[in-house]
Short mmCIF file of C-alpha atoms in Angstrom, two decimals:
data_model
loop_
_atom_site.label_atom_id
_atom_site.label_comp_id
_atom_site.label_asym_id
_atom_site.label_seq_id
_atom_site.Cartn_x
_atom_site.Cartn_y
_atom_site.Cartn_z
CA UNK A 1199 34.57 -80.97 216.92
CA UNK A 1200 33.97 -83.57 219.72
CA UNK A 1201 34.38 -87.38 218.79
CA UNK A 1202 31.99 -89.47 220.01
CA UNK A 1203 33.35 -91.76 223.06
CA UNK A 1204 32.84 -95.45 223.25
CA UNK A 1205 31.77 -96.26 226.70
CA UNK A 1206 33.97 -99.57 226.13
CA UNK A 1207 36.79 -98.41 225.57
CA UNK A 1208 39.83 -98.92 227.69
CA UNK A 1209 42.76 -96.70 227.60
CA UNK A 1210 46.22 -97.01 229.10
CA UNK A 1211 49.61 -95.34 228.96
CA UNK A 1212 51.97 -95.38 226.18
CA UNK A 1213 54.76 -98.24 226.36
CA UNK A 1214 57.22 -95.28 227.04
CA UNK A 1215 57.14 -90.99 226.69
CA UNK A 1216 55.32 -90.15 229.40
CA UNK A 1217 55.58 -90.03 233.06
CA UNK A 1218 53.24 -89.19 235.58
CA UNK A 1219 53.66 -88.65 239.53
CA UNK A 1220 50.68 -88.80 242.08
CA UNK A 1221 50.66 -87.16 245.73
CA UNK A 1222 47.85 -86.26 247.62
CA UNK A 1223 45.48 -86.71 244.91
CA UNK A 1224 47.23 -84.66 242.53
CA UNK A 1225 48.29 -85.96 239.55
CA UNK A 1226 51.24 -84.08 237.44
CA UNK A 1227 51.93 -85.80 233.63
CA UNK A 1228 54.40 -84.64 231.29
CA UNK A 1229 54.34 -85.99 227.96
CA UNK A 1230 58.36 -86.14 227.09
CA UNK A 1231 57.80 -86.17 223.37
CA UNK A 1232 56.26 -83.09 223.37
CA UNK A 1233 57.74 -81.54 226.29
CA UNK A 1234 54.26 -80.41 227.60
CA UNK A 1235 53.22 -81.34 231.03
CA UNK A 1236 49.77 -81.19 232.70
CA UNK A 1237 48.28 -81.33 236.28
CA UNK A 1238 44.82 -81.95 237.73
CA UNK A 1239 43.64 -82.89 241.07
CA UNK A 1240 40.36 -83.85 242.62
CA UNK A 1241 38.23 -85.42 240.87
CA UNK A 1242 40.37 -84.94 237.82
CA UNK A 1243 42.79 -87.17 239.86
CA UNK A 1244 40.30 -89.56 240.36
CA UNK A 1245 39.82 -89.69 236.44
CA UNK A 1246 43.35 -89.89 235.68
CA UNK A 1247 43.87 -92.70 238.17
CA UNK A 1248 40.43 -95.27 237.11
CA UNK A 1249 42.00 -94.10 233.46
CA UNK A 1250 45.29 -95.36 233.70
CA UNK A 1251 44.24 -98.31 235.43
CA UNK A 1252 42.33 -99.72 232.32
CA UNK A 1253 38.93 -98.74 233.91
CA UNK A 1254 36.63 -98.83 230.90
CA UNK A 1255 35.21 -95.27 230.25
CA UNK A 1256 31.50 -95.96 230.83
CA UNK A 1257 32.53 -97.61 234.12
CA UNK A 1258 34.41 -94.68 234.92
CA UNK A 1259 31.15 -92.68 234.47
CA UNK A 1260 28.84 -94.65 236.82
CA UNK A 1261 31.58 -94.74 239.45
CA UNK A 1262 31.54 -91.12 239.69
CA UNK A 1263 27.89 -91.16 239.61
CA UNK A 1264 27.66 -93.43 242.69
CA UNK A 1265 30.44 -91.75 244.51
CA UNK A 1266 29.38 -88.04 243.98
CA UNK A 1267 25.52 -87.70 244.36
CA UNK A 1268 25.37 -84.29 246.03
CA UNK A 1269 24.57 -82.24 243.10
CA UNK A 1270 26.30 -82.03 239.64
CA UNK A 1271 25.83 -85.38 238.07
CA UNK A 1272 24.74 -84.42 234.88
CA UNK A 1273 27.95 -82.42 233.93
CA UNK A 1274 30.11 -86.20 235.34
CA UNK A 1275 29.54 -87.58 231.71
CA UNK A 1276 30.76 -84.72 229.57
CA UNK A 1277 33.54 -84.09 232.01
CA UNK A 1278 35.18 -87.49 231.71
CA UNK A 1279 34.60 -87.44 227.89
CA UNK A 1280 36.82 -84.39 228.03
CA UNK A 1281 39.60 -85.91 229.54
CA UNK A 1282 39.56 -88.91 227.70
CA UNK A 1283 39.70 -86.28 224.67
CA UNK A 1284 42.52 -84.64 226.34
CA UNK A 1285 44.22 -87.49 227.24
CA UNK A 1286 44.18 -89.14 223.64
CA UNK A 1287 44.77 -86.01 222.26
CA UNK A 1288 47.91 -84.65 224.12
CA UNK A 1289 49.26 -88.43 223.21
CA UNK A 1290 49.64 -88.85 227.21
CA UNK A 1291 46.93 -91.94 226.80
CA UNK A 1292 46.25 -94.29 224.32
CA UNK A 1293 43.11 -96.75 223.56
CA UNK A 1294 43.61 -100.60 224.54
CA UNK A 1295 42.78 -102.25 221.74
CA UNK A 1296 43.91 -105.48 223.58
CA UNK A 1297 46.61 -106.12 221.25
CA UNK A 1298 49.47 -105.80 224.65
CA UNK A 1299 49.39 -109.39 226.57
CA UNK A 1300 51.15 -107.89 229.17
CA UNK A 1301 48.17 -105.82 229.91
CA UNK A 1302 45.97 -107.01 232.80
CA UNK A 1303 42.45 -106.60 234.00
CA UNK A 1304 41.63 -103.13 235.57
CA UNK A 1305 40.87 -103.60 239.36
CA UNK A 1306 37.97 -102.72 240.59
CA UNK A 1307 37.41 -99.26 241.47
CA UNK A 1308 37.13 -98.93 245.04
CA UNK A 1309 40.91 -100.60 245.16
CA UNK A 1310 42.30 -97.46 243.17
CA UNK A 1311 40.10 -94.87 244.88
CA UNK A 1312 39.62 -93.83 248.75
CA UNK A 1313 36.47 -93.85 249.92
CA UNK A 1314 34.68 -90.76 249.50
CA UNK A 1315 32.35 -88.85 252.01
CA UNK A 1316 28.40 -89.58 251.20
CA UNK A 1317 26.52 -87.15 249.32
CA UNK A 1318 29.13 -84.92 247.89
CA UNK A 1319 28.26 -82.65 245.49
CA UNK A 1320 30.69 -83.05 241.67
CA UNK A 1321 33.09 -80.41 241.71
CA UNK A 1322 35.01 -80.67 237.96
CA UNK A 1323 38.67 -79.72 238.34
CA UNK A 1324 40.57 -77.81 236.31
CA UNK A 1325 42.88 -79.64 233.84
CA UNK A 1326 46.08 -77.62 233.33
CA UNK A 1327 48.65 -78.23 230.53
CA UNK A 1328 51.69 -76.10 230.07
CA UNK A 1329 54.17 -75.85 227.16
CA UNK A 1330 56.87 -72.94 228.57
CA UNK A 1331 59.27 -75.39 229.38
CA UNK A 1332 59.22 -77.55 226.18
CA UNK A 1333 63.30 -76.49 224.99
CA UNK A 1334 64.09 -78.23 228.38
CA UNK A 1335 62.31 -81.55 228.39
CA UNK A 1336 63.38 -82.26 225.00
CA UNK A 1337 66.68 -81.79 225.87
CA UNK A 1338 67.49 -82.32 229.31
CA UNK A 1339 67.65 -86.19 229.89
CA UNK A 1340 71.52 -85.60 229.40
CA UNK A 1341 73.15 -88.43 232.15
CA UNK A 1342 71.95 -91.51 233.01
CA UNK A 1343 73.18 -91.97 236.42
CA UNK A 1344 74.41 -94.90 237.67
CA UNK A 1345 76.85 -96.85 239.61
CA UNK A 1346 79.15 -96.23 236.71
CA UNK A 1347 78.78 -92.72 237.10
CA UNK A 1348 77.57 -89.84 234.45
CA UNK A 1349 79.10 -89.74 231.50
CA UNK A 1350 80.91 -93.19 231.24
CA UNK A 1351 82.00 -94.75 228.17
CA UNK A 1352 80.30 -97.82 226.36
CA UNK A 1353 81.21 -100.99 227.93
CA UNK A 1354 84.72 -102.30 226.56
CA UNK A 1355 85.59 -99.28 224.71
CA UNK B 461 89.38 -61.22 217.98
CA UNK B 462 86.20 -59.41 217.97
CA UNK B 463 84.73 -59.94 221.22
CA UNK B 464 84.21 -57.96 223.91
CA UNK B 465 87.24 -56.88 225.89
CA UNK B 466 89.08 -59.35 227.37
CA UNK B 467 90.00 -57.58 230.89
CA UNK B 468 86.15 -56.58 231.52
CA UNK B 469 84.60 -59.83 232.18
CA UNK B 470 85.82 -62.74 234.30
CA UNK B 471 84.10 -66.00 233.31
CA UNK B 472 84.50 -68.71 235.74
CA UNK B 473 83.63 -72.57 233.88
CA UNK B 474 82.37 -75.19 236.09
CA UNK B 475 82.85 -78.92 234.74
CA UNK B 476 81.11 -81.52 236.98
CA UNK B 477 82.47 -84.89 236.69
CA UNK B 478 81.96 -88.20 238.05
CA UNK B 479 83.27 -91.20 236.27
CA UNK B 480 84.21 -89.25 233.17
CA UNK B 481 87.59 -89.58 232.81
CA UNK B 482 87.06 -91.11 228.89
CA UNK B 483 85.45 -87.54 228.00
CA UNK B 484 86.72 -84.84 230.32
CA UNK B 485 89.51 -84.22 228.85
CA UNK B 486 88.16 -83.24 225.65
CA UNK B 487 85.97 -80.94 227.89
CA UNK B 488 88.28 -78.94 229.25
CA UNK B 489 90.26 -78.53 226.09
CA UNK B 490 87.43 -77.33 224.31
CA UNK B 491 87.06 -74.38 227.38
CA UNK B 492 91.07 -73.31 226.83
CA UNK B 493 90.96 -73.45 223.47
CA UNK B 494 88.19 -70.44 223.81
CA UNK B 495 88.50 -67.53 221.86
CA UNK B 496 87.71 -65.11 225.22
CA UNK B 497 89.40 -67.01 227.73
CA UNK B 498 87.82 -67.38 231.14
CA UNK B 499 89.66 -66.91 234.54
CA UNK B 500 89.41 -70.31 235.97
CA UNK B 501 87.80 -74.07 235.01
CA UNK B 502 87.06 -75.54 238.19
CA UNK B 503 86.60 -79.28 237.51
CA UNK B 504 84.26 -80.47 240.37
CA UNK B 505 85.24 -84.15 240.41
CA UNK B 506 81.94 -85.95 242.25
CA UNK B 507 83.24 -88.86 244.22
CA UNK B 508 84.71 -90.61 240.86
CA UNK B 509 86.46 -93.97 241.27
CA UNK B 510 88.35 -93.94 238.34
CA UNK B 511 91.21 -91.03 236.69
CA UNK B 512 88.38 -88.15 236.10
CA UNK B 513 90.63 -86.23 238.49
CA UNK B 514 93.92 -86.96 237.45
CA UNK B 515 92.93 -86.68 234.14
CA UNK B 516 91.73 -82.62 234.84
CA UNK B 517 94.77 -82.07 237.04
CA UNK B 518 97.04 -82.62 234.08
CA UNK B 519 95.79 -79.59 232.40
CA UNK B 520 97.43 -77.30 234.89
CA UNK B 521 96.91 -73.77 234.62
CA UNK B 522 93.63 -72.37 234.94
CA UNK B 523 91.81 -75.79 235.40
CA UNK B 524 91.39 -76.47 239.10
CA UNK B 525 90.05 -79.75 240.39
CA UNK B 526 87.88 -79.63 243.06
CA UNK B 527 87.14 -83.17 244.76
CA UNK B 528 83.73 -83.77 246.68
CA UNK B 529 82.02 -87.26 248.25
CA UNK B 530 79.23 -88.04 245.43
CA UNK B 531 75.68 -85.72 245.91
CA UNK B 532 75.05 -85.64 242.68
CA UNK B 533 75.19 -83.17 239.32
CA UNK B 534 73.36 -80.12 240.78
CA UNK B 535 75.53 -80.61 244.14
CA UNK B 536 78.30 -80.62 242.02
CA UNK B 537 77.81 -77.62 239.80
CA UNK B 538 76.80 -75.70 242.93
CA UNK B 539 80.09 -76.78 244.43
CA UNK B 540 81.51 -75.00 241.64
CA UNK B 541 79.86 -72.02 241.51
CA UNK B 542 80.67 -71.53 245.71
CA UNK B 543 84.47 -72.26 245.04
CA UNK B 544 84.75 -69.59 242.07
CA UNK B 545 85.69 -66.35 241.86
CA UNK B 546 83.90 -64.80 238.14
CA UNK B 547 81.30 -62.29 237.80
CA UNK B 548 80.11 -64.28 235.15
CA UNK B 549 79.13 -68.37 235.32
CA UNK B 550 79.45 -71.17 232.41
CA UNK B 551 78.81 -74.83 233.10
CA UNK B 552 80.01 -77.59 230.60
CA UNK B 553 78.91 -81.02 231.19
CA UNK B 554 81.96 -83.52 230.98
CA UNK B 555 80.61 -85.44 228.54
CA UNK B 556 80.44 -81.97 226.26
CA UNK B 557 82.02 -79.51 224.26
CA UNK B 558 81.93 -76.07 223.19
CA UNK B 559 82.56 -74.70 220.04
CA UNK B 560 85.17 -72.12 220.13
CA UNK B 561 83.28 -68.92 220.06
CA UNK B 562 80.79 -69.69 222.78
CA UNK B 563 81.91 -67.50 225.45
CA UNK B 564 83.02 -64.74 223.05
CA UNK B 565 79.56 -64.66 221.55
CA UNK B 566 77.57 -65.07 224.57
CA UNK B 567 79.35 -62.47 226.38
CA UNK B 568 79.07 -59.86 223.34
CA UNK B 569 75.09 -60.59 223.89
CA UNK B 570 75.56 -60.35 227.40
CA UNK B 571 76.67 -57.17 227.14
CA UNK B 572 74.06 -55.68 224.92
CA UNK B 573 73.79 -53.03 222.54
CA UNK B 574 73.87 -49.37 224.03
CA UNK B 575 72.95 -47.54 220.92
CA UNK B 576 69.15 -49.96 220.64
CA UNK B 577 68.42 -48.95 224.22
CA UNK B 578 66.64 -52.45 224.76
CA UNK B 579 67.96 -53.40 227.97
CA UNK B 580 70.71 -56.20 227.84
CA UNK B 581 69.70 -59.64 228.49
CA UNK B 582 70.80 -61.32 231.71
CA UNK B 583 70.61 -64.87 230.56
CA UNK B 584 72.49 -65.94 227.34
CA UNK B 585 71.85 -69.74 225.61
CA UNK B 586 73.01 -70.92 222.50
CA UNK B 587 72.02 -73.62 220.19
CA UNK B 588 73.03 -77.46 220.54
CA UNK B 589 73.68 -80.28 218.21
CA UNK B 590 74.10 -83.65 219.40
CA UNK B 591 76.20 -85.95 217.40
CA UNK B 592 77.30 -89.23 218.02
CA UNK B 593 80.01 -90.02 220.32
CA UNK B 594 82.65 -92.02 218.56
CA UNK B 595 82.91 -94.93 220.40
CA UNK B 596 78.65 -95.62 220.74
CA UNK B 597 78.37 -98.63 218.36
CA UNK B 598 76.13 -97.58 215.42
CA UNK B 599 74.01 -100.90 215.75
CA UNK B 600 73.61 -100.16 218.96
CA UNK B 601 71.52 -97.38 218.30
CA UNK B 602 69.21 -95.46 215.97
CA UNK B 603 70.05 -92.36 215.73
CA UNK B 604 67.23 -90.51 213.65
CA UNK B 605 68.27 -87.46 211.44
CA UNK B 606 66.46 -85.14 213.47
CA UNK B 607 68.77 -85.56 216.44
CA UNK B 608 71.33 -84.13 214.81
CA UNK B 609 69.62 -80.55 213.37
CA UNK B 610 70.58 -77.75 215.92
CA UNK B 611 68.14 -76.98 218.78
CA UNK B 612 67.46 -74.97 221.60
CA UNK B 613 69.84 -75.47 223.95
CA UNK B 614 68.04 -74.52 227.02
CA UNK B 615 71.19 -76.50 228.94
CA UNK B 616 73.49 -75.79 231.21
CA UNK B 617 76.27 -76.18 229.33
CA UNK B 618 74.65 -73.59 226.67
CA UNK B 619 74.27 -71.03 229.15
CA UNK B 620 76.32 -67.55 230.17
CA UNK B 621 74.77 -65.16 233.37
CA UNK B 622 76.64 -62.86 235.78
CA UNK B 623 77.38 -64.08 239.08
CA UNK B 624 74.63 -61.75 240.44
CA UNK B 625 71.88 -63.00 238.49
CA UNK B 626 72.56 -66.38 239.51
CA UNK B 627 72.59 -65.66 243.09
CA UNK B 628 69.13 -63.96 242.25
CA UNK B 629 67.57 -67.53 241.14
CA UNK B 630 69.26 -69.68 243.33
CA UNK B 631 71.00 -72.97 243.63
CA UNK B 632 70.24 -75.81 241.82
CA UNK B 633 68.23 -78.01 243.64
CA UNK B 634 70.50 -80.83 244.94
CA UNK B 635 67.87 -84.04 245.46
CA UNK B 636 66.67 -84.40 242.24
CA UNK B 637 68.55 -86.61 240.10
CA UNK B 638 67.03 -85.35 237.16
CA UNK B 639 65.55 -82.29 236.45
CA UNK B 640 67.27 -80.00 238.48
CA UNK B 641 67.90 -77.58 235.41
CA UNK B 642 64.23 -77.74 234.72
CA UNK B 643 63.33 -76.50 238.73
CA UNK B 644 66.16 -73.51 238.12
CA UNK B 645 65.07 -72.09 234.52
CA UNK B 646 61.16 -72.01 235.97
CA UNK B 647 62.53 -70.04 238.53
CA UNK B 648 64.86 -67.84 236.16
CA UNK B 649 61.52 -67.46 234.04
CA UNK B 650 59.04 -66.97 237.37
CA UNK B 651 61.51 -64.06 238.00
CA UNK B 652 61.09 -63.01 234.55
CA UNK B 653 64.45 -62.60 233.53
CA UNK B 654 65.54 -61.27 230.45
CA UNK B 655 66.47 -64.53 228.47
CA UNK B 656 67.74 -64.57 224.91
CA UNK B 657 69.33 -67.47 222.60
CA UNK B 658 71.38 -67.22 219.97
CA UNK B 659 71.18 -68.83 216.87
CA UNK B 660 74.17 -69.74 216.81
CA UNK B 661 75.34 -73.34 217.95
CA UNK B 662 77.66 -73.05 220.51
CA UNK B 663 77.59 -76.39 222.57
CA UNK B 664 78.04 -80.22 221.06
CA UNK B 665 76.41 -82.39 223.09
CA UNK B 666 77.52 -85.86 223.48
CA UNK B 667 75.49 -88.84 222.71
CA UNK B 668 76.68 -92.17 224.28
CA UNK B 669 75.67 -95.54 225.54
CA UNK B 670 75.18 -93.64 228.83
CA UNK B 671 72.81 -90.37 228.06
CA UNK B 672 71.03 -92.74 225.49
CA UNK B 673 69.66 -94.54 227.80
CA UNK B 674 67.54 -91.80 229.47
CA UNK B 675 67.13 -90.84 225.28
CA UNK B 676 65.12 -93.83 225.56
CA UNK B 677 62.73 -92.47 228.46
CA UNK B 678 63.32 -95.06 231.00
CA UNK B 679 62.63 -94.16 234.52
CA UNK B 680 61.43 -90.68 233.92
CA UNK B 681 59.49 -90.10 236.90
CA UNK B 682 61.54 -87.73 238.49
CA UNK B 683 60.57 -85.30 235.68
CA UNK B 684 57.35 -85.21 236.94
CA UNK B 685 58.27 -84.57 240.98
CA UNK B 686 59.98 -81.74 239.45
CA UNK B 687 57.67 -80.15 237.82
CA UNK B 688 55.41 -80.78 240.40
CA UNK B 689 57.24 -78.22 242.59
CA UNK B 690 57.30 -75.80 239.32
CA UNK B 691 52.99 -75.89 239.18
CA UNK B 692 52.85 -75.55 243.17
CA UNK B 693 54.62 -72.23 242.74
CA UNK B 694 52.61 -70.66 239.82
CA UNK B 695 49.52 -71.75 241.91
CA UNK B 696 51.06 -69.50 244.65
CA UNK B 697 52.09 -66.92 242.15
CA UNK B 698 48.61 -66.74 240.56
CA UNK B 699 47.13 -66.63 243.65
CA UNK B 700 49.35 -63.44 244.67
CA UNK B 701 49.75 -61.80 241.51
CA UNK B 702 46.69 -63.03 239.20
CA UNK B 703 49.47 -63.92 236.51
CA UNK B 704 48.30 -66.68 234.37
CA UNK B 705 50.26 -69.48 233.48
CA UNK B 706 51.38 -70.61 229.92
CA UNK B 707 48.29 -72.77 228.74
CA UNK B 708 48.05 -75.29 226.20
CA UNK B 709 44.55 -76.79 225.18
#
């Protein structure tokens, strides 16, 4: 069953449990709750990154409609919808109801994006999520390491 | 006892240390007080600046202290394994300790069963609690129930191979802070090795001030670096092999 999207909505990552690292417009995100971890690239990326920023969804739409305009643009809608779903669903996003004051306004798309070539065609990426090495991410933050070393003792014990 | 025999199988234990001198101790005792005793504990003291080494040295016997500038866990487990002379590998964490079976068990697994004619598995874990180290203040933190039930302890320090299968996988990669163990058992399972884990809980892991703090998911990028490198090679795998990877929707 698909739940209907809210072209206002904002969403933006949880306080804490998940980590994310980008390179070369790759974006790998392991929930560390669940131990499952996830990669896209691409335009996936691109999603990922207007996303996390706090770009609202509908916004995220018509920025992929002006930046891919090649061929394709009907499937941009349904695609982003999916990885909102995704997103939400895999707890690896959650929606900004406004309620954080330390959250601030999204910038503008072009700052999170590079330019794009004209006229490309929409390609959807893949969006990958793996589960095989769940034992080990919800056990292996084992040491903090520090300048006090790994494993130290509480402080005046 | 009823383990497997005692002259066939010489387990070398690798402790790496830095800074642990308030735990160590506890961590090699719980190695010697094994019920199939391994040939050697080679502490691997990593650069520490306070007793971690004198501490080990005052064991004697089989424990063997091994000093190295700091690089690091991984460095320091490698370290280890270079410097020992088993045909079987354990690692314990400093902070840790094993129940007194562990190697006993594990090895028994190890072994296999001839009369099944399943082929014996090359990679033995146990279970893990965690439990509270003594001196963590209990207002300090919450500690939810769950913590404490045994789980899978795809760890280090719940692990038993044979030298050779190790050299198979590789080293653990040294410039990750974090996450090294993750990069090594995607290997061990890209290789497909024959893994198995026990039911039985065979490693107490040590929650303190220290450990909790990653508990609390600070900082946790390097998790994802890591298993960055683990996707890039299934891509190339899948590419060579058509193997699929392991898919959640």
């Amino acid at each position: 069953m698909s739940t209907e999207i809210d072209p206002s909505s904002c969403l933006r990552l949880p306080a804490k449990g998940v980590a994310t690292d980008i390179l070369d417009n790759e974006v790998v995100i392991v929930n560390l709750t669940t131990g499952h971890y996830f990669s896209t690239d691409g335009v996936g990326c691109e999603v990922w990154q207007l996303l996390a920023a706090g770009t609202p969804v509908g916004e995220v739409v018509s920025t992929l409609r002006d930046r891919y305009t090649g061929g394709g643009e009907e499937a941009i809608e349904p695609y982003v919808h999916d990885i909102v779903r995704r997103a939400l669903d895999m707890g690896l996003m959650v929606i900004d109801d406004g309620s954080d004051p330390s959250t601030t306004a999204a910038p503008a798309p072009s700052d999170i994006l590079e330019p794009a070539a004209e006229g490309q065609p929409f390609v959807p990426a893949v969006f990958l999520g793996f589960d095989d090495l769940e034992s080990l991410l919800m056990l292996d933050p084992v040491h903090e390491v520090d300048d006090k070393g790994w494993p130290h003792a509480a402080p005046g014990v | 006892m009823n383990g497997p025999d005692q002259t066939h199988a010489a387990i070398s234990v690798i402790i790496p240390a830095y800074n642990s001198e308030t735990y160590v101790g506890e961590a090699i005792t719980s190695v010697l007080e094994q019920t199939y005793a391994a040939v050697e504990v080679i502490v691997v003291d990593d650069g520490s600046t306070d007793g971690t080494s004198a501490v080990a040295a005052s064991f004697g016997g089989l424990v063997r202290v091994v000093s190295q500038a700091n690089a690091g866990c991984a460095a320091a487990r490698n370290r280890g394994v270079r410097d020992s002379i088993g045909d079987h590998l354990a690692f314990l964490d400093a902070d840790d300790l094993w129940n007194t079976n562990k190697l006993a068990v594990q090895l028994a697994l190890l072994e296999g069963d001839a009369t099944t004619g399943a082929p014996a598995p090359e990679i033995v874990f146990g279970h893990v609690v965690q439990f509270r180290s003594p001196e963590l203040p209990v207002e300090a933190v919450h500690l939810p129930e769950e913590a404490t039930e045994p789980i899978v302890g795809h760890h280090p320090g719940s692990m038993l191979l044979r030298r050779e299968t190790f050299d198979a996988i590789g080293w653990f990669t040294e410039d990750q802070q974090r996450g090294d163990f993750i990069d090594w058992f995607a290997r061990a399972l890209e290789q497909q090795r024959r893994i198995v884990v026990t039911d039985e809980v065979l490693m107490r892991r040590r929650l303190h001030l220290s450990n909790m703090g990653l508990l609390a998911r600070t900082g946790p990028e390097e998790y994802a670096q890591v298993l960055r490198r683990v996707i890039e090679r299934r891509r190339a795998a899948q590419r060579e092999r058509g193997s699929g990877p392991h898919l959640v929707e």
